[in-house]
PDB file of C-alpha atoms in Angstrom:
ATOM      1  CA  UNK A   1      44.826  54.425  -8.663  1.00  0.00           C
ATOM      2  CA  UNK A   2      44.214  50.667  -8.109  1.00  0.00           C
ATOM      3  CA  UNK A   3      45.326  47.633  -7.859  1.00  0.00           C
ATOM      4  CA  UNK A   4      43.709  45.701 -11.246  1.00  0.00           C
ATOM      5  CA  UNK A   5      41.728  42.778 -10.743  1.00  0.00           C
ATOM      6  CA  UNK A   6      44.299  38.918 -10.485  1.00  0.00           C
ATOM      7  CA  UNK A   7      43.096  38.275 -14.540  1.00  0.00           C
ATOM      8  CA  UNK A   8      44.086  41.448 -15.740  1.00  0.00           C
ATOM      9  CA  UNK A   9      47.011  42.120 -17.710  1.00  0.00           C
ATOM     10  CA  UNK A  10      50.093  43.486 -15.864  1.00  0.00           C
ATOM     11  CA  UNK A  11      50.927  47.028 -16.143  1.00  0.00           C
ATOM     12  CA  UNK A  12      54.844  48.099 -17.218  1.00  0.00           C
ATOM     13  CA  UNK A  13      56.175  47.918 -13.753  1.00  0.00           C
ATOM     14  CA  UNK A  14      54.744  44.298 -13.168  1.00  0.00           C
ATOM     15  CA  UNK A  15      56.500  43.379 -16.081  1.00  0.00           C
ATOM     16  CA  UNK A  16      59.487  44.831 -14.352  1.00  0.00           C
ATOM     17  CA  UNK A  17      61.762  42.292 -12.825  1.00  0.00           C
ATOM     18  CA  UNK A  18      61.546  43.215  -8.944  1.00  0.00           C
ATOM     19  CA  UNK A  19      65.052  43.326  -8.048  1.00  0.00           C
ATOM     20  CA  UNK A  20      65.784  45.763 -11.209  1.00  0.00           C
ATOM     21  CA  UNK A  21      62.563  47.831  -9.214  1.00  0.00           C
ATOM     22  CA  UNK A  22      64.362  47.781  -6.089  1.00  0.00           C
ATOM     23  CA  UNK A  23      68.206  48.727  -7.470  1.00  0.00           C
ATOM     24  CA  UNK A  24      66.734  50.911  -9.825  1.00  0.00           C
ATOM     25  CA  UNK A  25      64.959  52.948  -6.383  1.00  0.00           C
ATOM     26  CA  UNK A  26      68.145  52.988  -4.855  1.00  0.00           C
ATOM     27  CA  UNK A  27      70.072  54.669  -7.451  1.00  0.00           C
ATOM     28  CA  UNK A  28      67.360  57.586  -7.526  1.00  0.00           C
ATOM     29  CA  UNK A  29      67.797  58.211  -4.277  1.00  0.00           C
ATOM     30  CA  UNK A  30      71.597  58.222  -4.040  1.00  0.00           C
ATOM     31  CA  UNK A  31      71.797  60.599  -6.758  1.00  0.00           C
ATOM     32  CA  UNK A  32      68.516  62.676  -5.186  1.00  0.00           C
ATOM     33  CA  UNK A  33      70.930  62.763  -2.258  1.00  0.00           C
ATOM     34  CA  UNK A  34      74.557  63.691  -3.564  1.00  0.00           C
ATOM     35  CA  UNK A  35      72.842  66.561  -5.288  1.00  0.00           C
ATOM     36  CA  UNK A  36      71.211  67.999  -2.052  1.00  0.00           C
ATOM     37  CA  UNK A  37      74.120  67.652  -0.351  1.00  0.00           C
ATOM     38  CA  UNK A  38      75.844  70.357  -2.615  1.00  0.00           C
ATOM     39  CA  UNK A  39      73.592  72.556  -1.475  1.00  0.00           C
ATOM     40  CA  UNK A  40      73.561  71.883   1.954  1.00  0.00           C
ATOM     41  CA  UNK A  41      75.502  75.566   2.379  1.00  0.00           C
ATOM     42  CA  UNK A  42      72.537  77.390   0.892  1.00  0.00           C
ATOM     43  CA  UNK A  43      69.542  75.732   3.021  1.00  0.00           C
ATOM     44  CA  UNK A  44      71.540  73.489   5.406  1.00  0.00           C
ATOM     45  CA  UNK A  45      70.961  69.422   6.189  1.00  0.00           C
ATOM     46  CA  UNK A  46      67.637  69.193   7.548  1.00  0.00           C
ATOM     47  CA  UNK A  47      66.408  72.307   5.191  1.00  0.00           C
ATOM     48  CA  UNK A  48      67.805  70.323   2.669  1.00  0.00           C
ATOM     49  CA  UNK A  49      65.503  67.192   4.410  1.00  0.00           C
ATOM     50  CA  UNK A  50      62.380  69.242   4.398  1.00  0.00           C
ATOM     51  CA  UNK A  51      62.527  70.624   0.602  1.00  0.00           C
ATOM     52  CA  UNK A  52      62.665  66.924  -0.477  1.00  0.00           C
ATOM     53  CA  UNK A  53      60.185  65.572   1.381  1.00  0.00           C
ATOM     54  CA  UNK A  54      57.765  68.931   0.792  1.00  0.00           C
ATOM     55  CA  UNK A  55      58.597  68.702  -3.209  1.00  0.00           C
ATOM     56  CA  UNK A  56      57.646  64.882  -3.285  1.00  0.00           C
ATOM     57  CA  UNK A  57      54.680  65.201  -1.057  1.00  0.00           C
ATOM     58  CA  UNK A  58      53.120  68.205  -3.115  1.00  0.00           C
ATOM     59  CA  UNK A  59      54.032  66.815  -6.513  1.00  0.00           C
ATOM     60  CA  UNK A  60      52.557  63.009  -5.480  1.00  0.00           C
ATOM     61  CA  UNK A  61      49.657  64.344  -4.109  1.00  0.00           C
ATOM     62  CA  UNK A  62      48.822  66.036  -7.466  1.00  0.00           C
ATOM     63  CA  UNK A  63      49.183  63.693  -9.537  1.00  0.00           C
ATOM     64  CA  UNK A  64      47.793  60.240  -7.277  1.00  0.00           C
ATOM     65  CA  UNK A  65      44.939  62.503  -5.566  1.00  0.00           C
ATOM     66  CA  UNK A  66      44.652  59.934  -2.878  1.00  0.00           C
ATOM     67  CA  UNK A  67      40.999  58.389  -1.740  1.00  0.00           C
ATOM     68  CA  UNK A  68      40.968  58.246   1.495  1.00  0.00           C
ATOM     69  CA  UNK A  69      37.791  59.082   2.810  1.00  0.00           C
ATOM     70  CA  UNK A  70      36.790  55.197   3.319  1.00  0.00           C
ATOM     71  CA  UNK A  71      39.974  54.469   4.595  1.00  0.00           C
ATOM     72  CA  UNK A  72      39.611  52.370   7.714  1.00  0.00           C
ATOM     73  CA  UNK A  73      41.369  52.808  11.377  1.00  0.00           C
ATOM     74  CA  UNK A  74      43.584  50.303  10.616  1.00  0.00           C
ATOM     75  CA  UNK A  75      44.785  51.781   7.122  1.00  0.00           C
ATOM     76  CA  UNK A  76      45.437  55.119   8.528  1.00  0.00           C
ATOM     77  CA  UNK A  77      47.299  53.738  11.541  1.00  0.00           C
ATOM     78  CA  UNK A  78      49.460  51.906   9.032  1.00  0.00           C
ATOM     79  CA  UNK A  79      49.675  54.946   6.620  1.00  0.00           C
ATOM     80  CA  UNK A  80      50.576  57.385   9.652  1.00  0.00           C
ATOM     81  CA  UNK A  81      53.437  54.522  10.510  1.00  0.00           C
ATOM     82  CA  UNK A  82      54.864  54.505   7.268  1.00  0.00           C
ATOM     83  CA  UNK A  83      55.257  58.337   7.117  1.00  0.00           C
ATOM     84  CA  UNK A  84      56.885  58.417  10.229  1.00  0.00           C
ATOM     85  CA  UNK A  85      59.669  55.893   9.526  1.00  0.00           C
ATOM     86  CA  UNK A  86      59.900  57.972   6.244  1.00  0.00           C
ATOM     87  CA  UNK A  87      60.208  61.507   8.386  1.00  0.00           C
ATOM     88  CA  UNK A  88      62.888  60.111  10.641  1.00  0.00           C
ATOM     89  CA  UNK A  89      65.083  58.547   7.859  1.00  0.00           C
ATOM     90  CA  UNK A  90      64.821  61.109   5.688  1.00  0.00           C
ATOM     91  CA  UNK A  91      66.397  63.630   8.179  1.00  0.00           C
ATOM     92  CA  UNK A  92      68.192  61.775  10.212  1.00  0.00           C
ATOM     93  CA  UNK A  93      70.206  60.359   7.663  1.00  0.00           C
ATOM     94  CA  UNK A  94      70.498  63.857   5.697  1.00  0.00           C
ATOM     95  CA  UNK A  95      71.971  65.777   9.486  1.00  0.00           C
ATOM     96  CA  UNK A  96      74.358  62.734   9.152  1.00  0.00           C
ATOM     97  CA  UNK A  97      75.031  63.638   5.913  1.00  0.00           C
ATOM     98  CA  UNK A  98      76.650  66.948   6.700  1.00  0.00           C
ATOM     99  CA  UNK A  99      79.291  65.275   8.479  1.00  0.00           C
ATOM    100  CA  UNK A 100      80.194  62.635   7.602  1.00  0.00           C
ATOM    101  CA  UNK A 101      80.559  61.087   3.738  1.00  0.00           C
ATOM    102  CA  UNK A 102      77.529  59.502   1.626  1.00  0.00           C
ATOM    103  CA  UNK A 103      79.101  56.508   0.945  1.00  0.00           C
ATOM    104  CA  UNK A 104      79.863  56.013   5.211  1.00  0.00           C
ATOM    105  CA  UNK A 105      76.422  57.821   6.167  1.00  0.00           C
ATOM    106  CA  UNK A 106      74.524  54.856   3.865  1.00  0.00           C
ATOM    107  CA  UNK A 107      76.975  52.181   5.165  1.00  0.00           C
ATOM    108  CA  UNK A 108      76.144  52.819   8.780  1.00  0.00           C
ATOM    109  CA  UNK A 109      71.984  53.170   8.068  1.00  0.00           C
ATOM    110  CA  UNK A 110      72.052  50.093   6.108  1.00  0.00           C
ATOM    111  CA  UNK A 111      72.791  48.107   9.506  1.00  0.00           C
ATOM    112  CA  UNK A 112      68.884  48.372   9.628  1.00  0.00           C
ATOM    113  CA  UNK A 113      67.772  46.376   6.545  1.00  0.00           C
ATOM    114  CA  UNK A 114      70.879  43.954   6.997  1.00  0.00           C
ATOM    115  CA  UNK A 115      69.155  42.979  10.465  1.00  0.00           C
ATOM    116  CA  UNK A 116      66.084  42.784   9.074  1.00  0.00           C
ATOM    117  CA  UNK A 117      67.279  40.299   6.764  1.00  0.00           C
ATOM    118  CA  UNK A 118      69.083  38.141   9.506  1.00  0.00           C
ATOM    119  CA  UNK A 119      66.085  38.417  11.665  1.00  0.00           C
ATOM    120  CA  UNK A 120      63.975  37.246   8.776  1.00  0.00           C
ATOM    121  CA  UNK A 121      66.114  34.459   7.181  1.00  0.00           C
ATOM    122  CA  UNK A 122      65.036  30.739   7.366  1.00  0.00           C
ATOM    123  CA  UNK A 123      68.093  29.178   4.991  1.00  0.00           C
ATOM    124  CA  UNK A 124      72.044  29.336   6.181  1.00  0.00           C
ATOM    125  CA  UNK A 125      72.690  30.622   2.404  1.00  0.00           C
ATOM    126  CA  UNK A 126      71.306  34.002   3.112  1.00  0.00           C
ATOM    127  CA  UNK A 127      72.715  33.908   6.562  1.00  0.00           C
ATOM    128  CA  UNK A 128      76.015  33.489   4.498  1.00  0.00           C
ATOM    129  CA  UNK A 129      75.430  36.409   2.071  1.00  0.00           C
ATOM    130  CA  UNK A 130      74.102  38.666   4.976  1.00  0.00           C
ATOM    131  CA  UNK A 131      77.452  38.451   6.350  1.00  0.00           C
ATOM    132  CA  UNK A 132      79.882  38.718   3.165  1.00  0.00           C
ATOM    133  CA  UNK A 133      77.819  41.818   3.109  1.00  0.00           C
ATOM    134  CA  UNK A 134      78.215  42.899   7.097  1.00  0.00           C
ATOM    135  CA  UNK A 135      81.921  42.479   6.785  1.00  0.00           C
ATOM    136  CA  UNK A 136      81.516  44.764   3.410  1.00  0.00           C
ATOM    137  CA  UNK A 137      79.796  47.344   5.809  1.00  0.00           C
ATOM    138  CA  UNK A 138      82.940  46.826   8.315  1.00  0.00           C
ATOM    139  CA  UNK A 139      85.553  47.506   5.807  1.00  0.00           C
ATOM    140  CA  UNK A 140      83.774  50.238   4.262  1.00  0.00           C
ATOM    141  CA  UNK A 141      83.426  51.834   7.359  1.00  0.00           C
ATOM    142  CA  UNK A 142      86.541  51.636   9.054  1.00  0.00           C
ATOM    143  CA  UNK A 143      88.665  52.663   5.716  1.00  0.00           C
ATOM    144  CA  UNK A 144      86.793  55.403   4.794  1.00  0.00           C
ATOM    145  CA  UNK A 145      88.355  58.570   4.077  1.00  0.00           C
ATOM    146  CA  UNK A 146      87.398  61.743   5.752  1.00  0.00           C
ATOM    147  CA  UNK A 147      86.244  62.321   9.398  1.00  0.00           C
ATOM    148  CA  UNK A 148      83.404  60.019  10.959  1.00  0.00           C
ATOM    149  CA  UNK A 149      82.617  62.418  13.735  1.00  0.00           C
ATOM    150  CA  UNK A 150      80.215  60.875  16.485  1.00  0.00           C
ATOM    151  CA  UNK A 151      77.073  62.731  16.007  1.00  0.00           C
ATOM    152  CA  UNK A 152      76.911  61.525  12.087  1.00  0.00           C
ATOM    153  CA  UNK A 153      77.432  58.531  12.872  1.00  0.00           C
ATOM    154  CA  UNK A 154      74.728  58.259  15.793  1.00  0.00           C
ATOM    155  CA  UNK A 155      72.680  60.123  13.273  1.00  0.00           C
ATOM    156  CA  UNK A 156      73.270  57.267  10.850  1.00  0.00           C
ATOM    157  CA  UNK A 157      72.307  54.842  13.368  1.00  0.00           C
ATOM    158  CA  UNK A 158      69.131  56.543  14.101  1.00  0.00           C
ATOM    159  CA  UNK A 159      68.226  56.351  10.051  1.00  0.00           C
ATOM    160  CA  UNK A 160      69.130  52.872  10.120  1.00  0.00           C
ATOM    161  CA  UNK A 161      66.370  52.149  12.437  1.00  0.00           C
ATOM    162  CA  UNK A 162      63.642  53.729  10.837  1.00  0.00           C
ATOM    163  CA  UNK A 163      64.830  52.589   7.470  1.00  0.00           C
ATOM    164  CA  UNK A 164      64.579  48.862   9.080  1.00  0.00           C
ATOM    165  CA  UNK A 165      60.823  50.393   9.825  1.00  0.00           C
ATOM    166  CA  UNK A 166      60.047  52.252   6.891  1.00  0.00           C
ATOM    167  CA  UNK A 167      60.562  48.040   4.995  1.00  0.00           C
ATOM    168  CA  UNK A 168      58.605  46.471   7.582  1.00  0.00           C
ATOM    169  CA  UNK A 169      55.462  49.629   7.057  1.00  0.00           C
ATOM    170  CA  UNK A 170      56.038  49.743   3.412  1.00  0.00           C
ATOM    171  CA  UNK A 171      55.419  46.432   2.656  1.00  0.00           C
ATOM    172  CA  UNK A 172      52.099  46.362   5.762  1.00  0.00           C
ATOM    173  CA  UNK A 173      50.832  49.384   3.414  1.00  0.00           C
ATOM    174  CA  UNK A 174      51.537  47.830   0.080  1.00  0.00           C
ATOM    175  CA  UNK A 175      49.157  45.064   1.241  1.00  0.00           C
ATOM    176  CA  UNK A 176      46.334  46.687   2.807  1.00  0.00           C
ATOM    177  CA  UNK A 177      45.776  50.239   0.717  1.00  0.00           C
ATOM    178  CA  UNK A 178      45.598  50.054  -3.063  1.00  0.00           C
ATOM    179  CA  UNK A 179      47.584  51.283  -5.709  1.00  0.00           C
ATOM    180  CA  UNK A 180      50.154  54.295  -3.884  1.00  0.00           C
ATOM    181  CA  UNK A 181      47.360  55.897  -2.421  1.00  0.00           C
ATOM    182  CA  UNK A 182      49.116  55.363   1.217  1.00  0.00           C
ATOM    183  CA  UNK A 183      52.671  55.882  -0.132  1.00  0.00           C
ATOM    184  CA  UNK A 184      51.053  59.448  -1.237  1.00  0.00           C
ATOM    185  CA  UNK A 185      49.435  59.634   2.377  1.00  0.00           C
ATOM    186  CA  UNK A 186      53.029  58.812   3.821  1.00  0.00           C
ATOM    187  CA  UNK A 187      54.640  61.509   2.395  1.00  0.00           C
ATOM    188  CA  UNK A 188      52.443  64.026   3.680  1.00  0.00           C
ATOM    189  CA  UNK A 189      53.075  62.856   6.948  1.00  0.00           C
ATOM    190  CA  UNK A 190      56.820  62.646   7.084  1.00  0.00           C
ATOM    191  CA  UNK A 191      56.773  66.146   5.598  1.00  0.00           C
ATOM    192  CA  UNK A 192      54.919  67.040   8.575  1.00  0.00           C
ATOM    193  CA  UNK A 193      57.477  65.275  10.369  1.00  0.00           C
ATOM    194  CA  UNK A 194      60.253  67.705   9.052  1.00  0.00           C
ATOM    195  CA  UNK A 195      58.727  71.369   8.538  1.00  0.00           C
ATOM    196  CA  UNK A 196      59.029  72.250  12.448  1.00  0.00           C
ATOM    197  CA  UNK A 197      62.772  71.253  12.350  1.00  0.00           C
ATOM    198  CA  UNK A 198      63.823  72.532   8.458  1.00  0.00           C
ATOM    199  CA  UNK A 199      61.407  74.857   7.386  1.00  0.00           C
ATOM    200  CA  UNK A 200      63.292  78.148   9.093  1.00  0.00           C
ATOM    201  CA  UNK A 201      66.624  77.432   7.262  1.00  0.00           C
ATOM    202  CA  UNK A 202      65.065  75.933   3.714  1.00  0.00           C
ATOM    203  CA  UNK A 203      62.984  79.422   3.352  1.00  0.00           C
ATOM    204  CA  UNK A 204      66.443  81.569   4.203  1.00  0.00           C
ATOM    205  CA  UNK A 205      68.154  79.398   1.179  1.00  0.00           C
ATOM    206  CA  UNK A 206      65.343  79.832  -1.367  1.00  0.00           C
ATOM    207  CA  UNK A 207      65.074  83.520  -0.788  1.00  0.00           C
ATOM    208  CA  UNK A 208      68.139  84.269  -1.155  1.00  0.00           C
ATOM    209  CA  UNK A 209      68.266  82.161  -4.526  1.00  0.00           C
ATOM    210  CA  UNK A 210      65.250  81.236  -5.747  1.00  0.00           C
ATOM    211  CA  UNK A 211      66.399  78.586  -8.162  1.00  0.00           C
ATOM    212  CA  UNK A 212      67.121  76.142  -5.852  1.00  0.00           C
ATOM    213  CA  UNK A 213      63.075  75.436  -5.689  1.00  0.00           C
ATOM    214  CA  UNK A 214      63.755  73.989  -9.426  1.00  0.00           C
ATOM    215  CA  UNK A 215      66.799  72.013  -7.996  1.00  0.00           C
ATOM    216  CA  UNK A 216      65.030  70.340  -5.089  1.00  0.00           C
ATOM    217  CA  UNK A 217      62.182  69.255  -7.317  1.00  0.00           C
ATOM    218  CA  UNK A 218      64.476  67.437  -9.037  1.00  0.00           C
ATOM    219  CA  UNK A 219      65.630  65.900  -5.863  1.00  0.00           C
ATOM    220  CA  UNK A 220      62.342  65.418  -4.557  1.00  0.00           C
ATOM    221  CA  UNK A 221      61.310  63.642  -7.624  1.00  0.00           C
ATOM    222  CA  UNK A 222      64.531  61.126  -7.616  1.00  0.00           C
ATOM    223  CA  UNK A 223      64.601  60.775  -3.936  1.00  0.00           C
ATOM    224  CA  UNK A 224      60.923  60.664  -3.300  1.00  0.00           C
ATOM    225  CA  UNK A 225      58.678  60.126  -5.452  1.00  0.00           C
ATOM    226  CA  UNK A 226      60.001  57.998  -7.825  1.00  0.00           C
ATOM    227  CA  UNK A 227      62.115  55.449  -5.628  1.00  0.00           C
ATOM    228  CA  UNK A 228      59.043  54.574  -2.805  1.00  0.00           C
ATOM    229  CA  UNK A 229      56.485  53.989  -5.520  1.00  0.00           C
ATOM    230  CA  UNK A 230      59.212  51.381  -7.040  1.00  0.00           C
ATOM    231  CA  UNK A 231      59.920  49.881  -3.693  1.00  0.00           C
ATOM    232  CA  UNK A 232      56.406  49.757  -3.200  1.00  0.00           C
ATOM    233  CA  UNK A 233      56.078  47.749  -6.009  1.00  0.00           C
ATOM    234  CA  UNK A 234      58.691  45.649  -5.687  1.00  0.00           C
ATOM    235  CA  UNK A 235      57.678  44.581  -2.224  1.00  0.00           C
ATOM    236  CA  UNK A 236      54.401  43.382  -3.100  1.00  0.00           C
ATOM    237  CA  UNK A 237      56.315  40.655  -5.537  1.00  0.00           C
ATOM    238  CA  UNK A 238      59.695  39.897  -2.943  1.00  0.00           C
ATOM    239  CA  UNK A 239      60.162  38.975   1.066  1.00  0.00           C
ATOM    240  CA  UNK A 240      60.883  41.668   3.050  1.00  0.00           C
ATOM    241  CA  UNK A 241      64.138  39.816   4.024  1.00  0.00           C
ATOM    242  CA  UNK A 242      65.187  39.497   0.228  1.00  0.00           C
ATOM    243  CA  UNK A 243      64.621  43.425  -0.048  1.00  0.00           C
ATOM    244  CA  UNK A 244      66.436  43.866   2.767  1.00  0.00           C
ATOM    245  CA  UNK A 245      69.540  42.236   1.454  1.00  0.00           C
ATOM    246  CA  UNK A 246      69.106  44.051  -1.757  1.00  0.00           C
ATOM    247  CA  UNK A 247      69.720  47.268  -0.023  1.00  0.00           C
ATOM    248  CA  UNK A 248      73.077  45.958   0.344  1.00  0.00           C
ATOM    249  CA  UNK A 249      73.691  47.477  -3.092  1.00  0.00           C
ATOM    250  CA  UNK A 250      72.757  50.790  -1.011  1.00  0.00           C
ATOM    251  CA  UNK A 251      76.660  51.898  -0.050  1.00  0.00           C
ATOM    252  CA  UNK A 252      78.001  51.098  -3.354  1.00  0.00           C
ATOM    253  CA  UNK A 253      75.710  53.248  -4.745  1.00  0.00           C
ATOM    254  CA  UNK A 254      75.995  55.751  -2.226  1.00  0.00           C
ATOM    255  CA  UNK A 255      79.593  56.115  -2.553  1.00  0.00           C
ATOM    256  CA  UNK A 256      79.622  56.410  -6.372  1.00  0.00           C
ATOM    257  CA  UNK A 257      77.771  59.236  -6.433  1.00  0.00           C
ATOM    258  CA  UNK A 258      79.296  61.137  -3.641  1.00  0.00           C
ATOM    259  CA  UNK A 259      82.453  60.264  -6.101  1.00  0.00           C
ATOM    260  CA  UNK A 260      80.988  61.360  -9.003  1.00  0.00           C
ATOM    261  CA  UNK A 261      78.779  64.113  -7.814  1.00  0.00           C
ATOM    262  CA  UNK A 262      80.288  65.494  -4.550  1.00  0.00           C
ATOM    263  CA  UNK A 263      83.745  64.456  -5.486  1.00  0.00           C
ATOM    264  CA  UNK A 264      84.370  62.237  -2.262  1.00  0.00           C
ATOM    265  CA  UNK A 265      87.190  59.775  -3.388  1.00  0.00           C
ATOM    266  CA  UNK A 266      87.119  56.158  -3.170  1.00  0.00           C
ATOM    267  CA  UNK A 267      90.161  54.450  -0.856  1.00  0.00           C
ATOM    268  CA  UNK A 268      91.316  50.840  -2.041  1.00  0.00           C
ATOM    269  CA  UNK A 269      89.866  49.150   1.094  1.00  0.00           C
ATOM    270  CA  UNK A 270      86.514  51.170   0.151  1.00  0.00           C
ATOM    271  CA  UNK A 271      86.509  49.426  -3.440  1.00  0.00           C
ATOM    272  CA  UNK A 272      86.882  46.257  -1.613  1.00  0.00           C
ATOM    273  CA  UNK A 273      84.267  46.705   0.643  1.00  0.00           C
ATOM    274  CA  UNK A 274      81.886  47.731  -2.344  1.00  0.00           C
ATOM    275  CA  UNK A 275      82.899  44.291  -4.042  1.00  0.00           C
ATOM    276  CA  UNK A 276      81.862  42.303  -0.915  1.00  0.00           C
ATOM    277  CA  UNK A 277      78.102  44.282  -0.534  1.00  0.00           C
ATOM    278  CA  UNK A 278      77.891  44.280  -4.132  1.00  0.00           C
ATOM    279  CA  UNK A 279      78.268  40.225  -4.057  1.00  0.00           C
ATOM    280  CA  UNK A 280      76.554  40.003  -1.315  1.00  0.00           C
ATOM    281  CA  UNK A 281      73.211  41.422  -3.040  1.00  0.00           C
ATOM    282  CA  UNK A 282      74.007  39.122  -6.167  1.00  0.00           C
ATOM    283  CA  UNK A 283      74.561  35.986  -4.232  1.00  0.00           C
ATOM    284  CA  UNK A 284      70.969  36.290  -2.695  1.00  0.00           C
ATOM    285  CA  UNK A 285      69.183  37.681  -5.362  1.00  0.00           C
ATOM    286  CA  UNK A 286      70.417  34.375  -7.796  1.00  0.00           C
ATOM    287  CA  UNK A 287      69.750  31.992  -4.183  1.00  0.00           C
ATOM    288  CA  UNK A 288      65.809  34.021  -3.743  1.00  0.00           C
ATOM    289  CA  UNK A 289      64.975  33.396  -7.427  1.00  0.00           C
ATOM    290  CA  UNK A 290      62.077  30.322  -6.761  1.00  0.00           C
ATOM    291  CA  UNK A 291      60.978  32.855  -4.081  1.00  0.00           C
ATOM    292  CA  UNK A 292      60.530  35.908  -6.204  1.00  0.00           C
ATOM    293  CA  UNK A 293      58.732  33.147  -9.150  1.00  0.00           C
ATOM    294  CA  UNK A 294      56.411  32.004  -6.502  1.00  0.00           C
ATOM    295  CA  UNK A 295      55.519  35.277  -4.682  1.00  0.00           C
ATOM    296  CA  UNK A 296      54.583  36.425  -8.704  1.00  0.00           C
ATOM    297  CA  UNK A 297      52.382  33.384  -9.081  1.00  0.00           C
ATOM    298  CA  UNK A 298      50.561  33.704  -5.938  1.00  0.00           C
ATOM    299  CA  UNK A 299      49.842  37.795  -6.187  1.00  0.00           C
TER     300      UNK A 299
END
């Protein structure tokens, strides 16, 4: 796969608005996630981790067969990066996961893009949205219902840090390897990353029922596969700041289907603290518009 030439006609994601690219990755890999986590009894967090990363990496690498035999030093450095920011989010936030609920797991890691954002932002608008949606992540956090045990939430500290990387990499790949040759590459590596740590407990679970391989495909797929080649996309067209408050949409999303899926209930002070992320992410996606029309006309 390649990037076509700048006269060509755009293919059907181009024609995609980016944002919808970006939300549209995030609810993949919220439902991905609430449907691993009902399993987590049969393979455990980090098995859980590994089967999702080793489904997406497999099925990617089929079907983008990646090129990379005249990759340079530089692209593999960048490719090796990436994969590692994608290893440690991908488990850390699932061991989080197990003990604490979606909705306050996603809250916590999304403290990485949110600083991203602040750390990138040159107008006091954005500064203003960036914290509508930090006091969302407050509320959200400190009303949740169940138990926010200390290791979880270290756990989701740890993802938010390498999901604050895995922006910053994704976007250095998107611009230096064509097409998602490197996103493919990536995923090898962060399934690397896992199989020391998951691969014990994820072959117990399978053997003992065997058609949980066809249920983490379909989590691999949604979590994997199908959200990083969007948000590749997408941040080839948007700052990595705007992206970054787009992920604000992250807990809201996170939540619902831990509702709807895993059948964690929603507090009143939750709701409210969806409302605030949730306008947050609309605020600076209306504010960004002349930037996402003028990254388009300059790609």
């Amino acid at each position: 796969m390649t990037v076509p030439p700048a006269d060509a006609r755009p293919g059907l994601l181009d024609r995609v608005p980016a944002p919808a690219l970006a939300i549209t990755a995030m609810v993949s890999v919220q439902l991905g996630a609430a449907i691993a986590k009902n399993h987590f009894d049969e393979v455990g967090s980090v098995g859980a981790a590994t089967l999702r990363l080793t489904v997406g990496a497999v099925v990617l690498a089929l079907v983008v067969r990646p090129r990379v035999f005249r990759w340079t030093r530089s692209q593999w450095v960048a490719a090796i990066g990436l994969g590692l920011a994608l290893g440690g989010m991908n488990v850390f936030i699932y061991v989080a996961f197990a003990t604490i609920p979606i909705g306050v797991a996603v809250t916590i890691e999304f403290l990485g893009p949110l600083a991203l954002s602040l750390v990138h932002t040159r107008r006091w608008r954005d500064v203003v949205w960036a914290l509508l949606a930090l006091v969302g992540v407050v509320l959200l956090g400190s009303g949740s219902s169940g138990a926010t045990g200390f290791v979880g939430v270290l756990f989701a500290v740890m993802a938010a840090v390498c999901w604050a990387g895995y922006i910053v990499m994704n976007r250095y790949v998107g611009a230096r390897i064509p097409g998602v040759d490197g996103l493919c590459v990536s995923l090898v590596v962060s399934m690397l990353v896992s199989l020391p740590f998951g691969t014990a407990s994820a072959v117990d679970g399978v053997r003992a029922a065997p058609t949980l391989l066809l249920v983490f495909l379909g989590v691999g797929v949604l979590s994997s596969v199908l959200p990083y080649a969007l948000e590749m996309h997408a941040l080839r067209r948007i700052p990595t700041r705007v992206f970054g408050v787009l992920q604000s949409l992250g807990p809201a999303i996170a939540a619902l289907a831990g509702f709807v899926i895993v059948g964690e209930a929603l507090t009143p002070l939750e709701l409210v603290a969806l409302a605030s992320v949730s306008v947050a992410s609309i605020g600076v996606t209306i504010s960004g518009r002349r930037g996402y029309s003028s990254v388009r006309k300059s790609a």
